[in-house]
Coordinates of N, CA, C and O in Angstrom, one line a residue:
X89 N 0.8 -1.2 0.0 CA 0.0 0.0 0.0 C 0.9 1.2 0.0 O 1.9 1.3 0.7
X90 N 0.5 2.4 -0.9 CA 1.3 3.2 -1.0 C 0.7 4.3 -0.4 O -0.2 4.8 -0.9
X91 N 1.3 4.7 0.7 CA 0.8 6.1 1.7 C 0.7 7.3 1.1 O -0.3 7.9 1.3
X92 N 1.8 7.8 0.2 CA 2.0 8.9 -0.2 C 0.8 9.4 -1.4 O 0.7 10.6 -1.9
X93 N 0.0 8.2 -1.9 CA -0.9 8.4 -3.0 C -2.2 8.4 -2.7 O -2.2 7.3 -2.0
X94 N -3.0 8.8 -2.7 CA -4.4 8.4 -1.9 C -5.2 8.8 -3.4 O -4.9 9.7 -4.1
X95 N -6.0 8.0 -3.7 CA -7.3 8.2 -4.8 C -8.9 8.4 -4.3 O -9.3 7.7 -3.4
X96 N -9.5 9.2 -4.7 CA -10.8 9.1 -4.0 C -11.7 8.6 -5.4 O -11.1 8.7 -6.5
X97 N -12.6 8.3 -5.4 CA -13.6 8.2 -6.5 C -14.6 9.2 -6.5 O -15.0 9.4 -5.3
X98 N -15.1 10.1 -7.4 CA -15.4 11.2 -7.7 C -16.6 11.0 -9.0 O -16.4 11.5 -10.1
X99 N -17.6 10.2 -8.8 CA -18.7 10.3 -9.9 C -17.6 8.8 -10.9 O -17.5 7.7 -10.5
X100 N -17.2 9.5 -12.0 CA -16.8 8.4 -13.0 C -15.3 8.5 -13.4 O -14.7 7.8 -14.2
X101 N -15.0 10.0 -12.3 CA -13.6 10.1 -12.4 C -12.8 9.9 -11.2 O -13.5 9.7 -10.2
X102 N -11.4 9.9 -10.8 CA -10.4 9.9 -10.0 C -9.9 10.9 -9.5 O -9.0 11.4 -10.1
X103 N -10.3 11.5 -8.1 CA -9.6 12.7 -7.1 C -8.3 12.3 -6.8 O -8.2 11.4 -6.0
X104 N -7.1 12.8 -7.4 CA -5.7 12.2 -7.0 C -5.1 13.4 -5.9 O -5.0 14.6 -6.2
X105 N -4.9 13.0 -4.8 CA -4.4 13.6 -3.9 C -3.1 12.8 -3.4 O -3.0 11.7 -3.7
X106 N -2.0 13.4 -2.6 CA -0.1 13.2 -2.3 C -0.2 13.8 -1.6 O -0.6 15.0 -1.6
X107 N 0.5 12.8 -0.3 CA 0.8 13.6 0.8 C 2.5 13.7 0.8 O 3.2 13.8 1.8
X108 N 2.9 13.6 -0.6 CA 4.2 13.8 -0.8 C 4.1 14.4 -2.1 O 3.2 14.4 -3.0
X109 N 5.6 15.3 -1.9 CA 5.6 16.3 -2.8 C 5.5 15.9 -4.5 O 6.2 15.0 -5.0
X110 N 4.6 16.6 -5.3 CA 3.8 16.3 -6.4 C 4.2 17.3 -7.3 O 4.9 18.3 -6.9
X111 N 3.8 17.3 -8.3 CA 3.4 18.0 -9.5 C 2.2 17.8 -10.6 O 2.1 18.1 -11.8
X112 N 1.3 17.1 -9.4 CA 0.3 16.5 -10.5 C -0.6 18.2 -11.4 O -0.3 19.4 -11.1
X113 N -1.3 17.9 -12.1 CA -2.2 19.0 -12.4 C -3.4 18.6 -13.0 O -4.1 19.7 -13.0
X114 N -4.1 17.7 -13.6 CA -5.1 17.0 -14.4 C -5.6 16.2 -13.0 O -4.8 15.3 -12.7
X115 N -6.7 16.3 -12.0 CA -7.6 15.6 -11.2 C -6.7 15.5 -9.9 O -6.6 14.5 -9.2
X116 N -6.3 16.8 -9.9 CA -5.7 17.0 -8.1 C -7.4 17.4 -7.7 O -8.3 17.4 -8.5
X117 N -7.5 17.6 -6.4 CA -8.2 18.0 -5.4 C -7.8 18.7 -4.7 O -7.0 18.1 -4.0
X118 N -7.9 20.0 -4.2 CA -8.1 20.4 -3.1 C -9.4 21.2 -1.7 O -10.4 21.8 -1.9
X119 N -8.8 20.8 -0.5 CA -10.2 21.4 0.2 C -11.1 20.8 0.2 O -11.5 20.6 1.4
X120 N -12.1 20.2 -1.2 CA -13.1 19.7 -1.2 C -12.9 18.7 -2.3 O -11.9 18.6 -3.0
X121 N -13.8 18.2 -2.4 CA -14.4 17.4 -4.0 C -14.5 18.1 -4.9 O -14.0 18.1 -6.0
X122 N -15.6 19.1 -4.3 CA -15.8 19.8 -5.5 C -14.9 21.0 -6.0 O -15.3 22.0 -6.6
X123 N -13.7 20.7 -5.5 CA -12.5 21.5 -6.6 C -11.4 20.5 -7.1 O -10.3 20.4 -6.7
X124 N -11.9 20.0 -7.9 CA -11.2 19.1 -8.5 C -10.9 19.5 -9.8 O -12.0 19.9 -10.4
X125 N -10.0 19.6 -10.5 CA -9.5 20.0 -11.7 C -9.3 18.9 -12.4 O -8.9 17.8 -12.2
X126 N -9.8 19.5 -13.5 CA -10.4 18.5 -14.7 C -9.6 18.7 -15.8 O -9.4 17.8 -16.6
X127 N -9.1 20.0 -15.7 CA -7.9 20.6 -17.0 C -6.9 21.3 -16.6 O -6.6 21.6 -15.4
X128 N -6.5 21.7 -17.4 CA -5.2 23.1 -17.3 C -5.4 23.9 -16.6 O -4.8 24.0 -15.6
X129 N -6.7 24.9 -17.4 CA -7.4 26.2 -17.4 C -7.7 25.9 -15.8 O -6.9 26.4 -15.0
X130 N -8.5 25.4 -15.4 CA -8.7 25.1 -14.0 C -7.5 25.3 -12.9 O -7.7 25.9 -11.8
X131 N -6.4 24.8 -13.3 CA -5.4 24.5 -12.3 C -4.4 25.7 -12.7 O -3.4 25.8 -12.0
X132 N -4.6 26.8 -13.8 CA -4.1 27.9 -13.6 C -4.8 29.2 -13.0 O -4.3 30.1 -12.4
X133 N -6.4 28.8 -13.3 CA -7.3 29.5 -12.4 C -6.7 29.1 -10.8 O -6.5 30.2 -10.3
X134 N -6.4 28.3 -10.2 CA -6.4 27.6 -8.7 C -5.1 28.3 -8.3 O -4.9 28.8 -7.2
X135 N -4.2 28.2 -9.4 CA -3.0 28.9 -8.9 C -3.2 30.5 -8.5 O -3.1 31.2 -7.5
X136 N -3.4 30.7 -9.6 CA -3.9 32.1 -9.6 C -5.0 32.7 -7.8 O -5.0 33.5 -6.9
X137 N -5.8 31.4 -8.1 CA -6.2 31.8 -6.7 C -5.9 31.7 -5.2 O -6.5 32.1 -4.1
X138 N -4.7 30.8 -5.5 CA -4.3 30.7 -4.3 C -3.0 31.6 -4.0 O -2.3 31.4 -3.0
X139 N -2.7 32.6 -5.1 CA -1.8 33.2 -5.1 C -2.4 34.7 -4.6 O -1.6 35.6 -4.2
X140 N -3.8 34.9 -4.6 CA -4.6 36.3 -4.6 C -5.3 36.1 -3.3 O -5.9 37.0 -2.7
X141 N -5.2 34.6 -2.7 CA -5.8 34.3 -1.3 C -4.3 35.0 -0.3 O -4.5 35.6 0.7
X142 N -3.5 34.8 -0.6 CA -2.0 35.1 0.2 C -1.8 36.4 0.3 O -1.2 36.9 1.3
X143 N -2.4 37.7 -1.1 CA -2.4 39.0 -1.2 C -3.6 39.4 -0.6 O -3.8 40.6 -0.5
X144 N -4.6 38.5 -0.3 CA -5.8 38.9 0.7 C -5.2 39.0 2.3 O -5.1 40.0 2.9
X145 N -4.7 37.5 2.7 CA -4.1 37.4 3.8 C -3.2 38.4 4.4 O -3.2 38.7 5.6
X146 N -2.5 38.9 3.5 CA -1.4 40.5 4.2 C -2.1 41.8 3.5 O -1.4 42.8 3.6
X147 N -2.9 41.9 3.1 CA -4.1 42.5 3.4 C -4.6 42.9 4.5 O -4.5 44.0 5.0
X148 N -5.5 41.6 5.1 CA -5.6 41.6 6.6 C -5.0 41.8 7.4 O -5.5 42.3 8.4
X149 N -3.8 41.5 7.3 CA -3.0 41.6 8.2 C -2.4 43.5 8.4 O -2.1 44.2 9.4
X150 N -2.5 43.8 7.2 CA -1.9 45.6 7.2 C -3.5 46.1 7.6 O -3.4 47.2 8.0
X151 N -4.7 45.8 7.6 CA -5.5 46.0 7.7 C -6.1 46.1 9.9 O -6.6 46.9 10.7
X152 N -5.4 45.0 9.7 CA -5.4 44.6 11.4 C -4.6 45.9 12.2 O -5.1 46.5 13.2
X153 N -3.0 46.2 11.3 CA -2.3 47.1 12.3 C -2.8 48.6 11.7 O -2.6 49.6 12.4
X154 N -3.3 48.7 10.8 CA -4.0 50.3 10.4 C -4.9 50.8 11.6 O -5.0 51.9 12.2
X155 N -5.8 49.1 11.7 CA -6.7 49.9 12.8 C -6.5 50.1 13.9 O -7.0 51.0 14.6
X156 N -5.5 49.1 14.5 CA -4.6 49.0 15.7 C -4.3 50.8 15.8 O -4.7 51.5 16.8
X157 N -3.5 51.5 14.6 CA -2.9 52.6 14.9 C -3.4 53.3 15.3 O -2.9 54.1 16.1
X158 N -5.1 53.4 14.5 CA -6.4 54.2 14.1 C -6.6 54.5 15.6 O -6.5 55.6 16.1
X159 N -6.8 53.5 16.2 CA -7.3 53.4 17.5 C -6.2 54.3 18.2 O -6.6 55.3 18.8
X160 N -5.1 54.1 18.3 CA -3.9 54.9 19.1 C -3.9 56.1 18.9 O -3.3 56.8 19.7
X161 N -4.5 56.7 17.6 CA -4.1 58.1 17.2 C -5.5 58.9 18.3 O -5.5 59.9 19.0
X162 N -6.6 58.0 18.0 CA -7.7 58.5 18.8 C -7.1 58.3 20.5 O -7.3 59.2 21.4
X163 N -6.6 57.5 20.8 CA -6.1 57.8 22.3 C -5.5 58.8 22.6 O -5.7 59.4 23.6
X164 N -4.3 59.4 21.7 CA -3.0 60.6 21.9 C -3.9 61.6 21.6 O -3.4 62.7 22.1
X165 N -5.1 61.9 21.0 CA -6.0 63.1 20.4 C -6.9 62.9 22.0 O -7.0 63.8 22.8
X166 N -7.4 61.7 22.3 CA -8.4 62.0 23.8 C -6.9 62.5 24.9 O -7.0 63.6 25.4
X167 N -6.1 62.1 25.0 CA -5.0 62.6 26.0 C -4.5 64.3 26.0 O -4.5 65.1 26.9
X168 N -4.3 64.4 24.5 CA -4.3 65.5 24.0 C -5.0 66.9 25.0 O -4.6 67.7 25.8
X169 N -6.4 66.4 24.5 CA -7.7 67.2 24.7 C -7.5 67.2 26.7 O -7.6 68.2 27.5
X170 N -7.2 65.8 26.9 CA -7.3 65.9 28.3 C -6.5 66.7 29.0 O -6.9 67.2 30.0
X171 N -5.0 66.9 28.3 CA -4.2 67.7 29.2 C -4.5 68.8 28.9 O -4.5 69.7 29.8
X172 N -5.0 69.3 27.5 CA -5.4 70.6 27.4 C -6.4 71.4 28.5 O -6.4 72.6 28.6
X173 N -7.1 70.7 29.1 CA -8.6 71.0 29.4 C -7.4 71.1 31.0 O -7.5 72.2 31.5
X174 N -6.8 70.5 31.6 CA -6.7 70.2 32.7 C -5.6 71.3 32.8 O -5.5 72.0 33.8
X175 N -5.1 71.4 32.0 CA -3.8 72.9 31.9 C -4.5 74.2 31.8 O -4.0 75.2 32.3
X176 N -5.9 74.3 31.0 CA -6.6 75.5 31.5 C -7.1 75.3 32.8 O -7.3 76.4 33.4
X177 N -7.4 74.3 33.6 CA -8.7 73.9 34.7 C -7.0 74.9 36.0 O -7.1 75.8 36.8
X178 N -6.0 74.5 35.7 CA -5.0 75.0 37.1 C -4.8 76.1 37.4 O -4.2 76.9 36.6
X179 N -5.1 76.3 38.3 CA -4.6 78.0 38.1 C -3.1 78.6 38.3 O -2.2 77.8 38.7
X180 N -2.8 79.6 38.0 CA -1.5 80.1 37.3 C -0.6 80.2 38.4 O 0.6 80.0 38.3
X181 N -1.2 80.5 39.9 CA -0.7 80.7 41.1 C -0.4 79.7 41.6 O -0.2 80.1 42.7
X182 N -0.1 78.5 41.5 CA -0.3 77.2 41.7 C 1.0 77.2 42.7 O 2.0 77.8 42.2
X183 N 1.3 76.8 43.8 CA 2.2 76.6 44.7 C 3.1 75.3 44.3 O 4.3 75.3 44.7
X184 N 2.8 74.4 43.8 CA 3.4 73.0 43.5 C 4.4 73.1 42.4 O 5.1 72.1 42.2
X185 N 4.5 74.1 41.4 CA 5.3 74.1 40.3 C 5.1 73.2 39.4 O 4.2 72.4 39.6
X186 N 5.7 73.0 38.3 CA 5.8 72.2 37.5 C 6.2 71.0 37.5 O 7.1 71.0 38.3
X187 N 6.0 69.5 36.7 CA 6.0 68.4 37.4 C 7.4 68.2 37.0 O 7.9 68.7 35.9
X188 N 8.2 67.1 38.0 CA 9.9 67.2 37.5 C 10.1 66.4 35.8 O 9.5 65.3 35.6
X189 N 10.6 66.7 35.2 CA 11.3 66.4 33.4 C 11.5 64.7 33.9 O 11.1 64.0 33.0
X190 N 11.8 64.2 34.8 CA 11.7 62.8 34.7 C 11.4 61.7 35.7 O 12.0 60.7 36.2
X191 N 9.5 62.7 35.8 CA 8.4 61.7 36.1 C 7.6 61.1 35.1 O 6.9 61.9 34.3
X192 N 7.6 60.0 34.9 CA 6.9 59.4 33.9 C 5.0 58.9 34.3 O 4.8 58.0 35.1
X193 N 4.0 59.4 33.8 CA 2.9 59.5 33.9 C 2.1 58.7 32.4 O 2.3 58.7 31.2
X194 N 1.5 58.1 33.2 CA 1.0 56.8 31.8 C -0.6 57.4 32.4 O -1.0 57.6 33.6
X195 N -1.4 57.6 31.0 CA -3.0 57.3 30.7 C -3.4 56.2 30.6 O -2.5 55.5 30.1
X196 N -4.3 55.5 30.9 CA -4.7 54.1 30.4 C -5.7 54.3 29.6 O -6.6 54.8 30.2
X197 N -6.0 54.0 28.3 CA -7.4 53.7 27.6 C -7.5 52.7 27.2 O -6.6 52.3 26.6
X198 N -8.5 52.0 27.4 CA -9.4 50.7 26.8 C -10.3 50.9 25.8 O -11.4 51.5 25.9
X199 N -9.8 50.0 24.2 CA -10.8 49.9 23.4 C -12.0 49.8 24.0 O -12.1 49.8 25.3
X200 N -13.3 49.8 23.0 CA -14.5 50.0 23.8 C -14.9 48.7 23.0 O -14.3 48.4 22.0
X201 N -16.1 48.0 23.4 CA -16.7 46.7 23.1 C -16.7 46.8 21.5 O -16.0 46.1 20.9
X202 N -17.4 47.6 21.1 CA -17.3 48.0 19.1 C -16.1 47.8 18.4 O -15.9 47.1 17.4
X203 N -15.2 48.8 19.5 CA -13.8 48.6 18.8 C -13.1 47.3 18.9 O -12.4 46.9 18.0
X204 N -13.5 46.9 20.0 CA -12.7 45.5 20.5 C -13.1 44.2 19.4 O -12.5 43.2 18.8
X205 N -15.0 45.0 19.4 CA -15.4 43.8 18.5 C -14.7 43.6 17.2 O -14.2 42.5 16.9
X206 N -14.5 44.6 16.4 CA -14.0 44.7 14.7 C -12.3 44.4 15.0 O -11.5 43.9 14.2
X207 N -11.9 44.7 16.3 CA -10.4 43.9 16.2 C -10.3 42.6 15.7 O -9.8 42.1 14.8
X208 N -11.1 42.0 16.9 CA -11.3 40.6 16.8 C -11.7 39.7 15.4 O -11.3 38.5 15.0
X209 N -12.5 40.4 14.9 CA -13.4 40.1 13.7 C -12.5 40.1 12.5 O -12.5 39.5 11.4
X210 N -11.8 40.8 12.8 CA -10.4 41.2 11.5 C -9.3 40.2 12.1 O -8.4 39.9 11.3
X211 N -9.1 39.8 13.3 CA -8.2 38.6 13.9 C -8.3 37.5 13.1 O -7.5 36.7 12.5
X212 N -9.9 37.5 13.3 CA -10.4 35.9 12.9 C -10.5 35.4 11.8 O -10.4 34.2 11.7
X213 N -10.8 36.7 10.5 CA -10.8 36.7 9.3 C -9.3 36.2 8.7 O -9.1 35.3 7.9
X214 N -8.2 37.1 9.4 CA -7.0 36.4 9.2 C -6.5 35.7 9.2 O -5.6 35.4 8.3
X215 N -7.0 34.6 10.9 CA -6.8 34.0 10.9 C -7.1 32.3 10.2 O -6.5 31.2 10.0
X216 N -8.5 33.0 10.0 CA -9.3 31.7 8.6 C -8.5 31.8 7.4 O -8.1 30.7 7.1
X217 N -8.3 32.4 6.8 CA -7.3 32.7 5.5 C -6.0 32.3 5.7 O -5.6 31.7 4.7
X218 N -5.3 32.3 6.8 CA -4.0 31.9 7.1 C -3.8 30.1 7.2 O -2.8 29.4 6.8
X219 N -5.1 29.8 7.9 CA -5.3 28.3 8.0 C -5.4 27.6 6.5 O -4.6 26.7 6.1
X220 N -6.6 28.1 5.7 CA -7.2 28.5 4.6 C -5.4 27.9 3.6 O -5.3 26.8 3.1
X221 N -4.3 29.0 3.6 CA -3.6 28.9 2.8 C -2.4 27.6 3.5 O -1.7 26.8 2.9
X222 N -2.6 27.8 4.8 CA -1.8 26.3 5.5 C -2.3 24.9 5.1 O -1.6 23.8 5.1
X223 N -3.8 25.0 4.9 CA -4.0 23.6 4.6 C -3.8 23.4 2.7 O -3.6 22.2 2.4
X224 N -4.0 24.4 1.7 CA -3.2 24.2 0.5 C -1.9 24.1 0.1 O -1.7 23.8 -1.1
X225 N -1.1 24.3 0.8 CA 0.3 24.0 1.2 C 0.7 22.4 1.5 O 1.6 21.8 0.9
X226 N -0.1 21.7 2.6 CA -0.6 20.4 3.2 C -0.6 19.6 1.7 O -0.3 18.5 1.7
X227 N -1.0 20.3 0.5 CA -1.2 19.3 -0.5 C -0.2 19.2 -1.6 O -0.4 18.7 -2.7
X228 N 1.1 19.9 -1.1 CA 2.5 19.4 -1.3 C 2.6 19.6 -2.4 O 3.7 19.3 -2.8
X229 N 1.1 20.2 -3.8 CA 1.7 20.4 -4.9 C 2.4 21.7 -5.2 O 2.2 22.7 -4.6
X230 N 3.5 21.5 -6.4 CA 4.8 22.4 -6.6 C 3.8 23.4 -6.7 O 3.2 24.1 -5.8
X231 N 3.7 23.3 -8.3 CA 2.5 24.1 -8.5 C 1.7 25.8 -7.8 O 1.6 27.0 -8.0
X232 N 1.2 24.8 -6.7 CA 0.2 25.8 -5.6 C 1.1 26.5 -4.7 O 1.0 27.7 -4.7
X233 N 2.1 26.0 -3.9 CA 3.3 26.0 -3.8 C 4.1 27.0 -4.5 O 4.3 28.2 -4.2
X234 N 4.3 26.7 -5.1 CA 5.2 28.6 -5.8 C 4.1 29.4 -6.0 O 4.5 30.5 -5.8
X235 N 2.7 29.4 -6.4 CA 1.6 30.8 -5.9 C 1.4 31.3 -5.6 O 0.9 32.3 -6.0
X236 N 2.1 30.4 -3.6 CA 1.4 30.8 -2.5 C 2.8 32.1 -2.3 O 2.8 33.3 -2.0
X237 N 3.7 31.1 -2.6 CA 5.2 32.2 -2.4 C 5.5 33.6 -3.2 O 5.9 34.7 -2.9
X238 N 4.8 32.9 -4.4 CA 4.5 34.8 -5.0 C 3.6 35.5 -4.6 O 3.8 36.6 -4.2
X239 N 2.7 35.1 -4.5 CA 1.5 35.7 -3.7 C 2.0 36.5 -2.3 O 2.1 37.7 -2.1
X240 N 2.4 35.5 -1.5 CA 3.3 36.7 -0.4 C 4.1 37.8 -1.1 O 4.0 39.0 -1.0
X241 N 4.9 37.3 -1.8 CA 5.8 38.4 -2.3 C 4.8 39.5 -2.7 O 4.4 40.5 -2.0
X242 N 4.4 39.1 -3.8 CA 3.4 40.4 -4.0 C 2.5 41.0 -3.6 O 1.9 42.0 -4.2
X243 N 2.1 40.3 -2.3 CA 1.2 40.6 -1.1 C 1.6 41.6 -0.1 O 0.8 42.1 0.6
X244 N 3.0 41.8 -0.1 CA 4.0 42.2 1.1 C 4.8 43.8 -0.1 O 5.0 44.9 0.4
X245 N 4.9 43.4 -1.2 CA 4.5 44.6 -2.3 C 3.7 45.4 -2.6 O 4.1 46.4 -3.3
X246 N 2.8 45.1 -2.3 CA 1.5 45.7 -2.1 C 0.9 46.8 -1.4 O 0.4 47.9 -1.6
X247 N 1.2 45.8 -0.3 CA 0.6 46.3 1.4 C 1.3 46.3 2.3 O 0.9 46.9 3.3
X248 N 2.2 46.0 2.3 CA 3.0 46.8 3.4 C 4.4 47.4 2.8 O 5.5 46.9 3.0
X249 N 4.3 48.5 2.2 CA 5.5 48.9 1.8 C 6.1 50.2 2.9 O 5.3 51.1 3.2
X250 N 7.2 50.1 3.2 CA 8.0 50.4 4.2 C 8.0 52.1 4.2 O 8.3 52.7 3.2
X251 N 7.6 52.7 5.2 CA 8.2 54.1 5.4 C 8.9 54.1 6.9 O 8.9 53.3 7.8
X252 N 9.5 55.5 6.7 CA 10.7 55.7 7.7 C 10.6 56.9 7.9 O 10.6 57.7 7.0
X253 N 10.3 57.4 9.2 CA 9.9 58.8 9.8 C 11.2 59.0 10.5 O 11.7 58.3 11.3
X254 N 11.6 59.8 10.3 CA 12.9 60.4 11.0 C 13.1 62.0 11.6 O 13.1 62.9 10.8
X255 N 13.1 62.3 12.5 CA 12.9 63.6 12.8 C 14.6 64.1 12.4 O 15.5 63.3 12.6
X256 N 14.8 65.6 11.7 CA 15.5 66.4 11.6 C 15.7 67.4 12.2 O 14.6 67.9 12.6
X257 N 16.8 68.2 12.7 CA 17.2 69.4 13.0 C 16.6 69.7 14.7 O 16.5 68.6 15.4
X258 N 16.0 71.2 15.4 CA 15.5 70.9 16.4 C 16.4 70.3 17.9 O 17.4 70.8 18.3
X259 N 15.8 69.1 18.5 CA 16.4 69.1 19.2 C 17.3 68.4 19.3 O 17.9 68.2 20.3
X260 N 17.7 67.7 18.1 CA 18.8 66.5 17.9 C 18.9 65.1 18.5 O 18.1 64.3 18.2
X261 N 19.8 64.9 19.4 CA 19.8 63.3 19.9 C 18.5 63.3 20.5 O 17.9 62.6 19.6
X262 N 17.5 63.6 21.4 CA 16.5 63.5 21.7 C 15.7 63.4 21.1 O 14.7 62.8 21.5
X263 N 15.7 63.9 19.7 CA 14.5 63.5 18.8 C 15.0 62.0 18.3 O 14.1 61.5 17.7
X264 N 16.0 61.4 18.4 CA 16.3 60.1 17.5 C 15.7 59.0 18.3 O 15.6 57.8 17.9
X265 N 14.9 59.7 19.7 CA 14.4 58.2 19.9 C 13.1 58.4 19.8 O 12.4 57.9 20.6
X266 N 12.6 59.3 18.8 CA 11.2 59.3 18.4 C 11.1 58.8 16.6 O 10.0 58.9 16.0
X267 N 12.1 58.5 16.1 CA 12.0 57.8 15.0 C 11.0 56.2 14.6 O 10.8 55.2 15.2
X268 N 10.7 56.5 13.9 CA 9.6 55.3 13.4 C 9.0 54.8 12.0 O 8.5 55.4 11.0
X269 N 9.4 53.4 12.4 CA 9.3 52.7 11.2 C 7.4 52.1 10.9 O 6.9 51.2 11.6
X270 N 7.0 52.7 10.0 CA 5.9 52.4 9.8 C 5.7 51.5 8.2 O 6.6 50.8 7.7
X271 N 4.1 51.7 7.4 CA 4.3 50.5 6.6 C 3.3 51.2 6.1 O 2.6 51.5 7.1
X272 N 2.5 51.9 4.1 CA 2.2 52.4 3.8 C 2.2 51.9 2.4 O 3.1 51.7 1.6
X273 N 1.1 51.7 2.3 CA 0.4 51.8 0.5 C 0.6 52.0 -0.6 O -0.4 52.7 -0.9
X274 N 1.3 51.9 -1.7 CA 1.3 52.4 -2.6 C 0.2 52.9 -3.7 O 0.1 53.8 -4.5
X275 N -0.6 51.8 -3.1 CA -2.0 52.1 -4.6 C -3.4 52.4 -3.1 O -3.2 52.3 -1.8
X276 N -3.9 52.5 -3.5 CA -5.3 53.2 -3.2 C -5.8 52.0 -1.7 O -6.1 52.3 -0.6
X277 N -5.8 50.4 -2.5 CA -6.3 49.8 -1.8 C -5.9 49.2 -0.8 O -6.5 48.2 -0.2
X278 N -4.4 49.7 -0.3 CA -3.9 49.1 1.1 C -3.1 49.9 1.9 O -2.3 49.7 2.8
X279 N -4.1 51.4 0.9 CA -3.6 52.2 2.8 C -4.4 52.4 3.5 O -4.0 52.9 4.6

């Protein structure tokens, strides 16, 4: 019995599935039965799609840390507003002086249920896609297998293309530890 070949019967045809590395393309299977490839055209369609499932996947994923930031920018804007409001509330006569240059004072904010919910929801989406492209990998064809690798490539081309914030001039070494590496869009649909 040979382990690495498994056949299923499929109506009047043969589901050929390998759990060792293949190159089949005429009546592979993946996922289901009913993606079984019957021709060419099919199995360049499949590639194709499992190469645009991988450019979905880091998608989500730049999608995940956008809103992550989203969310942060709205905390430094409520902090903002708060010291503002609390720096008018003191009065000018104030006996206590100003607080010393190196006490460090942390706000806490907590997403709110809504926000928390759409984090999660975009977790889980990713994470079904990620499984999604782990279990077409599992089917060890070359084929699907270099799609999935371009597909990252071109996924990571895409959507996360690299910026670099560097502060100039001003106050010098003290600004270098406010530098930051972030990750920015080229085309319309992955910033």
């Amino acid at each position: 019995m040979n382990h690495g070949d498994m056949s299923m019967p499929m109506g009047n045809t043969t589901c050929k599935m390998e759990m060792l590395w293949n190159w089949n393309i005429v009546d592979s299977c993946f996922l289901a039965s009913s993606w079984h490839i019957t021709n060419n055209a099919m199995f360049a369609a499949s590639c194709v799609g499992a190469a645009l499932l991988v450019v979905c996947l880091e998608l989500l994923r730049r999608v995940g840390h956008e809103y992550d930031a989203h969310l942060l920018r709205q905390f430094q804007r409520q902090l903002r507003l708060q010291q503002a409001a609390l720096a008018a509330a003191t009065p000018a006569n104030c006996c206590d002086g100003p607080l010393p240059a190196f006490a460090t004072h942390y706000a806490t904010f907590r997403a709110s249920a809504l926000q928390q919910l759409i984090r999660a929801i975009i977790h889980g989406a990713t994470l079904a896609v990620a499984y999604i492209v782990m279990l077409l990998i599992m089917y060890y064809n070359g084929y699907i297998f270099i799609s999935i690798i371009l597909g990252a490539v071109l996924g990571k081309f895409l959507c996360d293309w690299m910026v670099v914030r560097l502060p100039y001039g001003g106050e010098g070494e003290k600004d270098e530890r406010r530098a930051s590496v972030g990750a920015a869009g080229p085309t319309g649909c992955c910033a």
